Coordinates of C-alpha atoms and ligand atoms in Angstrom, one line a residue:
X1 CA -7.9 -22.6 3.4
X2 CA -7.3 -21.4 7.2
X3 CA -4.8 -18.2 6.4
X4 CA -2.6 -16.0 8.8
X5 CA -2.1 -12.9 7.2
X6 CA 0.6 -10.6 9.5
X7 CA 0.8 -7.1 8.5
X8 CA 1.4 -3.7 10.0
X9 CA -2.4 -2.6 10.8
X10 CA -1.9 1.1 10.0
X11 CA -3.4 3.1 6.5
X12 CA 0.0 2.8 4.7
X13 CA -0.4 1.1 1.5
X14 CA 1.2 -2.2 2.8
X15 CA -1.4 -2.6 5.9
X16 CA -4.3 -1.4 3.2
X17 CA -3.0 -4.2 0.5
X18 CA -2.6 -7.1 2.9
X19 CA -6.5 -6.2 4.9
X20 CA -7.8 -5.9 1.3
X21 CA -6.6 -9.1 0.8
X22 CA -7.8 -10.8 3.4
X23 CA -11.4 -9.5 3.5
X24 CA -11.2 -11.2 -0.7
X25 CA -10.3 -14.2 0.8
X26 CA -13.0 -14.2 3.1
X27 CA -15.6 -13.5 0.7
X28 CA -13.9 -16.4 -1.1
X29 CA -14.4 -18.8 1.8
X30 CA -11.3 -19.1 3.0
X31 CA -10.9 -18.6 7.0
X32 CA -9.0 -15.3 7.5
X33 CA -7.0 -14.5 11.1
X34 CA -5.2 -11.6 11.3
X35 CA -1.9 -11.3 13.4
X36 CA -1.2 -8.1 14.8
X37 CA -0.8 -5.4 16.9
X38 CA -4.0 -3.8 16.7
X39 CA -7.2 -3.8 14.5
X40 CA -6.5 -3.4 11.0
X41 CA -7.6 0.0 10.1
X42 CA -9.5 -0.9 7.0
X43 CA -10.9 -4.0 8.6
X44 CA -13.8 -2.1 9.4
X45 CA -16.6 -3.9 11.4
X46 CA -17.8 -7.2 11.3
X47 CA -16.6 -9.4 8.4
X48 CA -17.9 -12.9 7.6
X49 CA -14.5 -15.4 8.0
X50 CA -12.6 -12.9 9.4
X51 CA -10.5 -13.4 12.8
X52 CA -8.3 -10.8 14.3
X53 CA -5.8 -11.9 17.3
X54 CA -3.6 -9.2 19.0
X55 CA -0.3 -9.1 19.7
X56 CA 0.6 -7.7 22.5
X57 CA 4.6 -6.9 24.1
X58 CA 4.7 -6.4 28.3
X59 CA 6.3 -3.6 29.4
X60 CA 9.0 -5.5 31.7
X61 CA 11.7 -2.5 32.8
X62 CA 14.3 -4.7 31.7
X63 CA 13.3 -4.0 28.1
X64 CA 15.2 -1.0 26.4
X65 CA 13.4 -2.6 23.6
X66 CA 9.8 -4.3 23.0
X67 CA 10.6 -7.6 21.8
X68 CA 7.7 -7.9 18.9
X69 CA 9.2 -10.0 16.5
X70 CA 9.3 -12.8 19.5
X71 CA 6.0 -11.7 20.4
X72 CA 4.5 -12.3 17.2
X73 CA 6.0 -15.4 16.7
X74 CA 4.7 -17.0 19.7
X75 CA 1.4 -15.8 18.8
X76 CA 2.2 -17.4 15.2
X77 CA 2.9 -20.6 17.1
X78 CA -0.7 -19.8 19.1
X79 CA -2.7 -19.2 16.6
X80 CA -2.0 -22.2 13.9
X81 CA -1.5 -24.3 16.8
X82 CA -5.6 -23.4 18.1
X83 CA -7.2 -23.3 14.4
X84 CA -5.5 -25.1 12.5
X85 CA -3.7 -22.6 10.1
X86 CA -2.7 -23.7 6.4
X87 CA -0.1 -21.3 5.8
X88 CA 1.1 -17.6 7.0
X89 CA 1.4 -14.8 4.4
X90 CA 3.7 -12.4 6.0
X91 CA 3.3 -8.5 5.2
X92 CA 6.1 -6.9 5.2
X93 CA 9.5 -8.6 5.4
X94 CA 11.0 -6.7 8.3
X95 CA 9.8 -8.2 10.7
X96 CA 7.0 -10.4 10.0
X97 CA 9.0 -12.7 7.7
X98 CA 11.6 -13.3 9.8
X99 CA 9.1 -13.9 12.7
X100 CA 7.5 -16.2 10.3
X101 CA 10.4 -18.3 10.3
X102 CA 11.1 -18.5 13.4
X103 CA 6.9 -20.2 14.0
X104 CA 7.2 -22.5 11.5
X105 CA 10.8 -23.6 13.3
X106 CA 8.8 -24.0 16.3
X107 CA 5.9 -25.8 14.6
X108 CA 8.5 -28.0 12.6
X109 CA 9.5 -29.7 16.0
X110 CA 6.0 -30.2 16.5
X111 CA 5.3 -32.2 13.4
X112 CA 3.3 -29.2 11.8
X113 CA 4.6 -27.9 8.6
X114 CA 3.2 -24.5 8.1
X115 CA 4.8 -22.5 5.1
X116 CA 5.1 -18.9 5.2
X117 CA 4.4 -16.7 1.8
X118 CA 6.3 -13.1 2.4
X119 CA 5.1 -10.6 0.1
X120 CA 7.5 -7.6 0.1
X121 CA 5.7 -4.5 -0.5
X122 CA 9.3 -1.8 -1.2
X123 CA 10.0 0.4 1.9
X124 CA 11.0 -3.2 3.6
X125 CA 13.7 -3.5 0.4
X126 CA 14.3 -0.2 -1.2
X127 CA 14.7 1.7 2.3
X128 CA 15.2 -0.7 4.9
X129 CA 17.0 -3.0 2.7
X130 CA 19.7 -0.6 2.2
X131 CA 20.7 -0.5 5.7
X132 CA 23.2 -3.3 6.4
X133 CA 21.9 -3.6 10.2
X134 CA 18.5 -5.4 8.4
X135 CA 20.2 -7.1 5.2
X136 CA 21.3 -10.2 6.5
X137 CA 18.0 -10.8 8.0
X138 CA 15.9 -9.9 5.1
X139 CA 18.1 -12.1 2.9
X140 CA 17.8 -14.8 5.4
X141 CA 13.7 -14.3 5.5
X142 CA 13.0 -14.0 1.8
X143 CA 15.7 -16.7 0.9
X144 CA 13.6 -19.1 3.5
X145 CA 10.3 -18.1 2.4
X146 CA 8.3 -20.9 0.8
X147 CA 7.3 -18.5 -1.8
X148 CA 7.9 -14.9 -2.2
X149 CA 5.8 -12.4 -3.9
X150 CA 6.6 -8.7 -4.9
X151 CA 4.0 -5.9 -6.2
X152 CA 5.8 -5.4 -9.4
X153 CA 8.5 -6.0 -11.5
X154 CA 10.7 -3.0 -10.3
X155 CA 10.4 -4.5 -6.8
X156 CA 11.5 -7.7 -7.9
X157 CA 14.3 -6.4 -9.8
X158 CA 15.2 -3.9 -7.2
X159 CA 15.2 -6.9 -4.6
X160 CA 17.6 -9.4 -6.9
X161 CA 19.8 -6.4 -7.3
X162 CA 20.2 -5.7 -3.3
X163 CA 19.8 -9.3 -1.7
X164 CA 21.3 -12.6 -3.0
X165 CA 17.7 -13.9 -4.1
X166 CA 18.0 -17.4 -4.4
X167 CA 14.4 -18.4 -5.1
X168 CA 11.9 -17.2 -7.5
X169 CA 9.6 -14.0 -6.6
X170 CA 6.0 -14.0 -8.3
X171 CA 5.2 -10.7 -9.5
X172 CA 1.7 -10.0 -8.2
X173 CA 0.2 -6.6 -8.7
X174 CA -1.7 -4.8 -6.1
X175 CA -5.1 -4.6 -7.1
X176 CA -8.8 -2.3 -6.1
X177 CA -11.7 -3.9 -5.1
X178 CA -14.6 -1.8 -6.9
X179 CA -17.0 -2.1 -4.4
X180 CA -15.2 0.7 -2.6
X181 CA -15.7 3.0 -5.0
X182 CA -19.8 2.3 -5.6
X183 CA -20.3 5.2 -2.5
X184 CA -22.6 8.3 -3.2
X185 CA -20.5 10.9 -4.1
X186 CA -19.7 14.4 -1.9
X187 CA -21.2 16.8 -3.8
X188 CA -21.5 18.9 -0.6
X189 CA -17.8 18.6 -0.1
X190 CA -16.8 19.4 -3.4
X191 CA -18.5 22.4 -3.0
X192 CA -17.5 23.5 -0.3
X193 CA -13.7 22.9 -1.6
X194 CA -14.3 24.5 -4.8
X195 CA -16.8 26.7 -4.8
X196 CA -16.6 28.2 -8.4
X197 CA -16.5 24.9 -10.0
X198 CA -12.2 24.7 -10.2
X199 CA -11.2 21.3 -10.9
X200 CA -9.2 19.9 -7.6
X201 CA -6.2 18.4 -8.0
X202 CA -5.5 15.5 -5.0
X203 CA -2.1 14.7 -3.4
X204 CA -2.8 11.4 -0.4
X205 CA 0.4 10.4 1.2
X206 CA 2.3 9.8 4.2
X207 CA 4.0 12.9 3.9
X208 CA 7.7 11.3 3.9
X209 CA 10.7 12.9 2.2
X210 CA 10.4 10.1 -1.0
X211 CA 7.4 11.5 -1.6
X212 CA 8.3 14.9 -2.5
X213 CA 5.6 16.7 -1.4
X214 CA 7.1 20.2 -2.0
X215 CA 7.2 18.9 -5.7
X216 CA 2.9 18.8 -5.5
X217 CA 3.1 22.5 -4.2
X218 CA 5.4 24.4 -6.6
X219 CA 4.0 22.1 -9.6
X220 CA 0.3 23.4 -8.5
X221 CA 1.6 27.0 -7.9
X222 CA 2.5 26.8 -11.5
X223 CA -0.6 25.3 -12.9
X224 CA -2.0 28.3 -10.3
X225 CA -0.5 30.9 -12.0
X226 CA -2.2 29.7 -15.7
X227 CA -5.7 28.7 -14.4
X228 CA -8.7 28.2 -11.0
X229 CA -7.8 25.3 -9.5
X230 CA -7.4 23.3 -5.9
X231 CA -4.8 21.1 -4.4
X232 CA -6.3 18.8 -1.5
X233 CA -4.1 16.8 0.5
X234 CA -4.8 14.0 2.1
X235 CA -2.4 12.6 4.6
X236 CA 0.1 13.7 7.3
X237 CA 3.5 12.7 7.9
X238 CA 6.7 14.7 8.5
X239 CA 6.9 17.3 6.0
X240 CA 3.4 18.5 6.3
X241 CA 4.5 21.4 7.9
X242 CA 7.1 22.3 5.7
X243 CA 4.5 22.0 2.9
X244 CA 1.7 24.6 4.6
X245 CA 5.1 27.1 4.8
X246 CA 5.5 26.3 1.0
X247 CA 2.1 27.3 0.3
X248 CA 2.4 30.8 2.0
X249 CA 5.5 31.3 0.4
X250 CA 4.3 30.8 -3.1
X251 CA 1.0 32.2 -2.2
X252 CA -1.6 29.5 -2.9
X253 CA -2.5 28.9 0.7
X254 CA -6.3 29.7 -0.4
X255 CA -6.7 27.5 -2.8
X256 CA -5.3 24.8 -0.7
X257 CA -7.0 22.1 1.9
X258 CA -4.4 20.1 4.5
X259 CA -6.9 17.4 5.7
X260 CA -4.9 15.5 7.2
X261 CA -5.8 11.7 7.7
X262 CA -8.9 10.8 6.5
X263 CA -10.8 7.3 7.3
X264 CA -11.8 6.7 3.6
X265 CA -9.5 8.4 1.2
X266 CA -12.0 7.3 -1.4
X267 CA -14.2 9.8 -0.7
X268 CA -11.7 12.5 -1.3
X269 CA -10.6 10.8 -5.0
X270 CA -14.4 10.7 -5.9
X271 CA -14.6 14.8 -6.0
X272 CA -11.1 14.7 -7.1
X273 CA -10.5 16.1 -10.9
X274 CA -6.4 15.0 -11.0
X275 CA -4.2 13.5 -8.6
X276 CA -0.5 13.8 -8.2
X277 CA 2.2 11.9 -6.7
X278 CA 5.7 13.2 -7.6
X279 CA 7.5 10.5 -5.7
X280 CA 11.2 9.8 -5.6
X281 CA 11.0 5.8 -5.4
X282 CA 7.9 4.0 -5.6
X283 CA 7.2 0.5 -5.4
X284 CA 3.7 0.2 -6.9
X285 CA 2.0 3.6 -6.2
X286 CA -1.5 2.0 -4.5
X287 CA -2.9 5.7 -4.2
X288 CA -2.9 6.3 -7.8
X289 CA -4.3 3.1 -8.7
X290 CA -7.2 4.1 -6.2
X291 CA -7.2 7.2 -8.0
X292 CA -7.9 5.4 -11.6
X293 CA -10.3 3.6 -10.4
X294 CA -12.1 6.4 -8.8
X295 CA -11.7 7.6 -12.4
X296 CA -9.7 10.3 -11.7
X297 CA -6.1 10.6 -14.0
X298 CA -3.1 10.3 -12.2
X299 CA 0.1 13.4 -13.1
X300 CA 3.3 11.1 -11.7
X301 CA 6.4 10.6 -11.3
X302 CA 8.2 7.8 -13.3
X303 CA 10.1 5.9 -10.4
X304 CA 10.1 2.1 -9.3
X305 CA 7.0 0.9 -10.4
X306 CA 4.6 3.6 -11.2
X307 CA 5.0 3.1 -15.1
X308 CA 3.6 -0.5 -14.7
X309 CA 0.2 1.4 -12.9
X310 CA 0.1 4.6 -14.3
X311 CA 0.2 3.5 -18.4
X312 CA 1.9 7.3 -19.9
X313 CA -0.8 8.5 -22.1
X314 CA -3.8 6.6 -20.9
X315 CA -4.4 7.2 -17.1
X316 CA -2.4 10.4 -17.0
X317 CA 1.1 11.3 -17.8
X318 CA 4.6 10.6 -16.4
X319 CA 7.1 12.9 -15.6
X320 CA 10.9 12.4 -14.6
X321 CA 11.7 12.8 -10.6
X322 CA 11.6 16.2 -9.6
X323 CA 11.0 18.0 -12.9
X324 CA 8.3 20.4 -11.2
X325 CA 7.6 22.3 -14.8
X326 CA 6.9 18.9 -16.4
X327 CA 4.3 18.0 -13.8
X328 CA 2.5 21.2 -14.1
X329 CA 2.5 21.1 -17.8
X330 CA 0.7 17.4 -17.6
X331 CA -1.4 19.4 -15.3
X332 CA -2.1 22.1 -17.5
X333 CA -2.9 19.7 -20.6
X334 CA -4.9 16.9 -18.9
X335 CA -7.1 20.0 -17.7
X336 CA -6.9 21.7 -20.7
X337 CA -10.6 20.8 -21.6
X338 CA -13.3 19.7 -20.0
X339 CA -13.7 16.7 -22.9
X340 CA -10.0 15.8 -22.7
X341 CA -10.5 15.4 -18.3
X342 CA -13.3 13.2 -19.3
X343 CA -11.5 11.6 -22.1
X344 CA -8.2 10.6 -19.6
X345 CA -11.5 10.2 -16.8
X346 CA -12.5 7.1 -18.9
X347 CA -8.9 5.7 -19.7
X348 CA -7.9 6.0 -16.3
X349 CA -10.9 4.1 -15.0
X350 CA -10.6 0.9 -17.8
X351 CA -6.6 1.2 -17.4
X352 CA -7.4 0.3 -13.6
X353 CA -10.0 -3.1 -14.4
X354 CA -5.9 -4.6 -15.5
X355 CA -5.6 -4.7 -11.5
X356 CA -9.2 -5.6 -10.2
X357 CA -9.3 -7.2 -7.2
X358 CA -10.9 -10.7 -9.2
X359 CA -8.1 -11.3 -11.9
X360 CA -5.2 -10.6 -8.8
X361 CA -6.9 -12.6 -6.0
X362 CA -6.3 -16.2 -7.9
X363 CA -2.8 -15.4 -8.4
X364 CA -2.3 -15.4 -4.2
X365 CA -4.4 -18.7 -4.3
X366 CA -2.4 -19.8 -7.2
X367 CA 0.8 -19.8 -4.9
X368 CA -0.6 -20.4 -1.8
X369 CA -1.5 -23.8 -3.4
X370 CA 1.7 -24.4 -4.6
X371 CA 3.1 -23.4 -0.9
X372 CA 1.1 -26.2 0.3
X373 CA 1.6 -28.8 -2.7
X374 CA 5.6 -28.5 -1.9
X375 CA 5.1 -29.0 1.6
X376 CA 3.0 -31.9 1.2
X377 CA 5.3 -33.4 -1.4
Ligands
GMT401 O1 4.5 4.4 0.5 C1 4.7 4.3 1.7 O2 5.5 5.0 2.2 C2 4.0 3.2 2.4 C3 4.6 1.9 1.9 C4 4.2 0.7 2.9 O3 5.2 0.1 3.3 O4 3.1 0.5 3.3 O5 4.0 1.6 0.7 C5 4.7 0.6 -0.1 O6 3.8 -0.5 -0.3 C6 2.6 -0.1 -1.1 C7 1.7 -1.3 -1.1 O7 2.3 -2.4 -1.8 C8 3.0 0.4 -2.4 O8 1.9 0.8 -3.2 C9 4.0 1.6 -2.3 O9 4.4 2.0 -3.5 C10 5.1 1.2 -1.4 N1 5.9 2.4 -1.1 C11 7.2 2.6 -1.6 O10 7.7 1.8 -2.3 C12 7.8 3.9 -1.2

């Protein structure tokens, strides 16, 4: 198949998911062209299959406002129009979905039928959703869709409970691709983090408010206060600052690393020994499936759809939101020996195979067949 995959290009998890995807495909066969405004930051170099086509807004001083979503559409309309596109899977509903729609309008008149797939990923509902100057247009964009898929059962359920759904959404999980993970391991790095051997315990976010960052600091002072360890973070994002303060405050600042973004976050969960992500709301949680299967058991929050990732028990333990004393006590026990880290070490890792990149990838063809069955029929 000839795909158009349009997706924000940056490292959050919705950009990693959708480049992931696309590289699959390509290994697959299929003819992959990527619509956006810049170079997919985990495209890396050269990729057999793989086309990327910019978008790009003028500046006109007329403009309060660069007009993307009209941008992006026309280059929609550019791209199927010059090789021959299939179908569009839209990243993202806000606004790739809705810029979806309007293309295959356009290509409609043409005698082109085009379907667009819009995977909804959960800032794009459970945030921006909420805020009535989007609804109407998400509605209208998932309603539209030829087929909708979201990355797990809380999204979908959150979705039907905030938009009037009126087509079916596919569940399909995100999903690692091991390959990634089959890198030499930092030894140097660990060492230099952790000199005496302390286990490191790995936060990687965007820093945001729902992730509760502070919760990863006063749950590791705790665990601090009991035993060696390290917090890394990975990451940067708004309340990175407030986060260094909270680590003067509480008096961990030495045992903690702020690394701020990093190209390959994989290297950081390979020398990893726990990773944490307290999160308020959380549609999937791709970080701590990276974390699994870098073998590394995940101490989490229970929100949105971390439960269906993170198995209670198995990969790590669960917590409710914002109980900081629970999350350093799952701390405290996972570490509690180096047998039982290796035991939850090996769970996480086979808990993580349910979301390999080759039982997930023929679900997307699965409904990007059926897209184009219907519009054929
Ligand atoms: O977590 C973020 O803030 C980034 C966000 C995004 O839009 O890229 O991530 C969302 O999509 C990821 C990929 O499907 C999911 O793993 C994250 O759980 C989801 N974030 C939230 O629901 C908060």
């Amino acid at each position: 198949m000839r795909i158009g995959i349009v997706c924000y290009p940056t490292f959050g998890g919705s950009g990693v998911v959708a480049t992931e995807l696309g590289k699959a495909l390509a290994d697959q066969g299929h003819e992959i062209h990527f619509i956006t405004y810049d170079q997919p930051a985990r495209l890396g170099s050269f990729h057999a299959n793989v086309f990327y086509h910019e978008v790009r807004v003028s500046d006109y001083p007329l403009f309060d406002y660069p007009p993307y979503e009209l941008v992006l559409a026309s280059k929609m309309v550019e791209v199927v129009r010059q090789h021959g596109l299939d179908l569009i899977h839209a990243h993202y509903a806000i606004p790739h979905a809705s810029a979806a729609y309007t293309a295959r309008a356009i290509l409609r008149e043409e005698g082109l039928r085009v379907p667009y797939i819009t995977t909804l990923h959960g800032t794009d509902i459970t945030l921006l959703g909420r805020d009535p100057s989007f609804k109407p247009v998400i509605s209208f964009a998932i309603n539209q869709s030829d087929a909708v898929t979201a990355v797990s059962n809380s999204l979908k359920e959150d979705t039907e409970a905030l938009f009037e759904v009126k087509r079916d959404i596919d569940v399909i999980h995100n999903f690692f691709c091991p390959s990634h993970f089959a890198i030499p391991v930092k030894e140097d790095l660990r060492a230099s983090l952790a000199p005496e051997g302390e286990p490191i315990i790995t936060h990687i976010s965007n820093f945001r408010p729902l992730k509760r960052v502070p919760d990863v600091v006063r749950a590791f002072a705790a665990v601090r206060a009991e035993r060696p360890a390290k917090l890394l973070f990975i990451g940067d994002g708004p309340e990175r600052h407030a986060a260094e303060t909270l680590c003067e405050e509480l008096g961990v600042q030495r045992d903690t690393y702020f690394l701020g973004k990093v190209k390959n976050p994989i290297e950081a969960l390979l020398i990893s020994d726990l990773f944490m992500l307290p999160s308020e709301s959380e549609s999937f949680g791709l970080s701590a499936l990276e974390a699994m299967a870098a073998g590394v058991p995940v101490v989490a929050s229970n929100a949105g759809g971390i439960s269906e990732v993170v198995e209670d028990g198995v990969a790590g333990m669960l917590c409710p939101v914002g109980d900081v004393a629970a999350l350093a006590a799952a701390c405290l026990d996972i570490l509690g020996s180096p047998a039982r880290l290796e035991q939850f070490s090996l769970q996480a890792l086979d808990s993580a195979n349910r979301f390999h990149i080759q039982r997930i990838l023929p679900q997307y063809e699965r409904v990007y067949a059926r897209a184009l069955a219907a519009r054929n029929s």
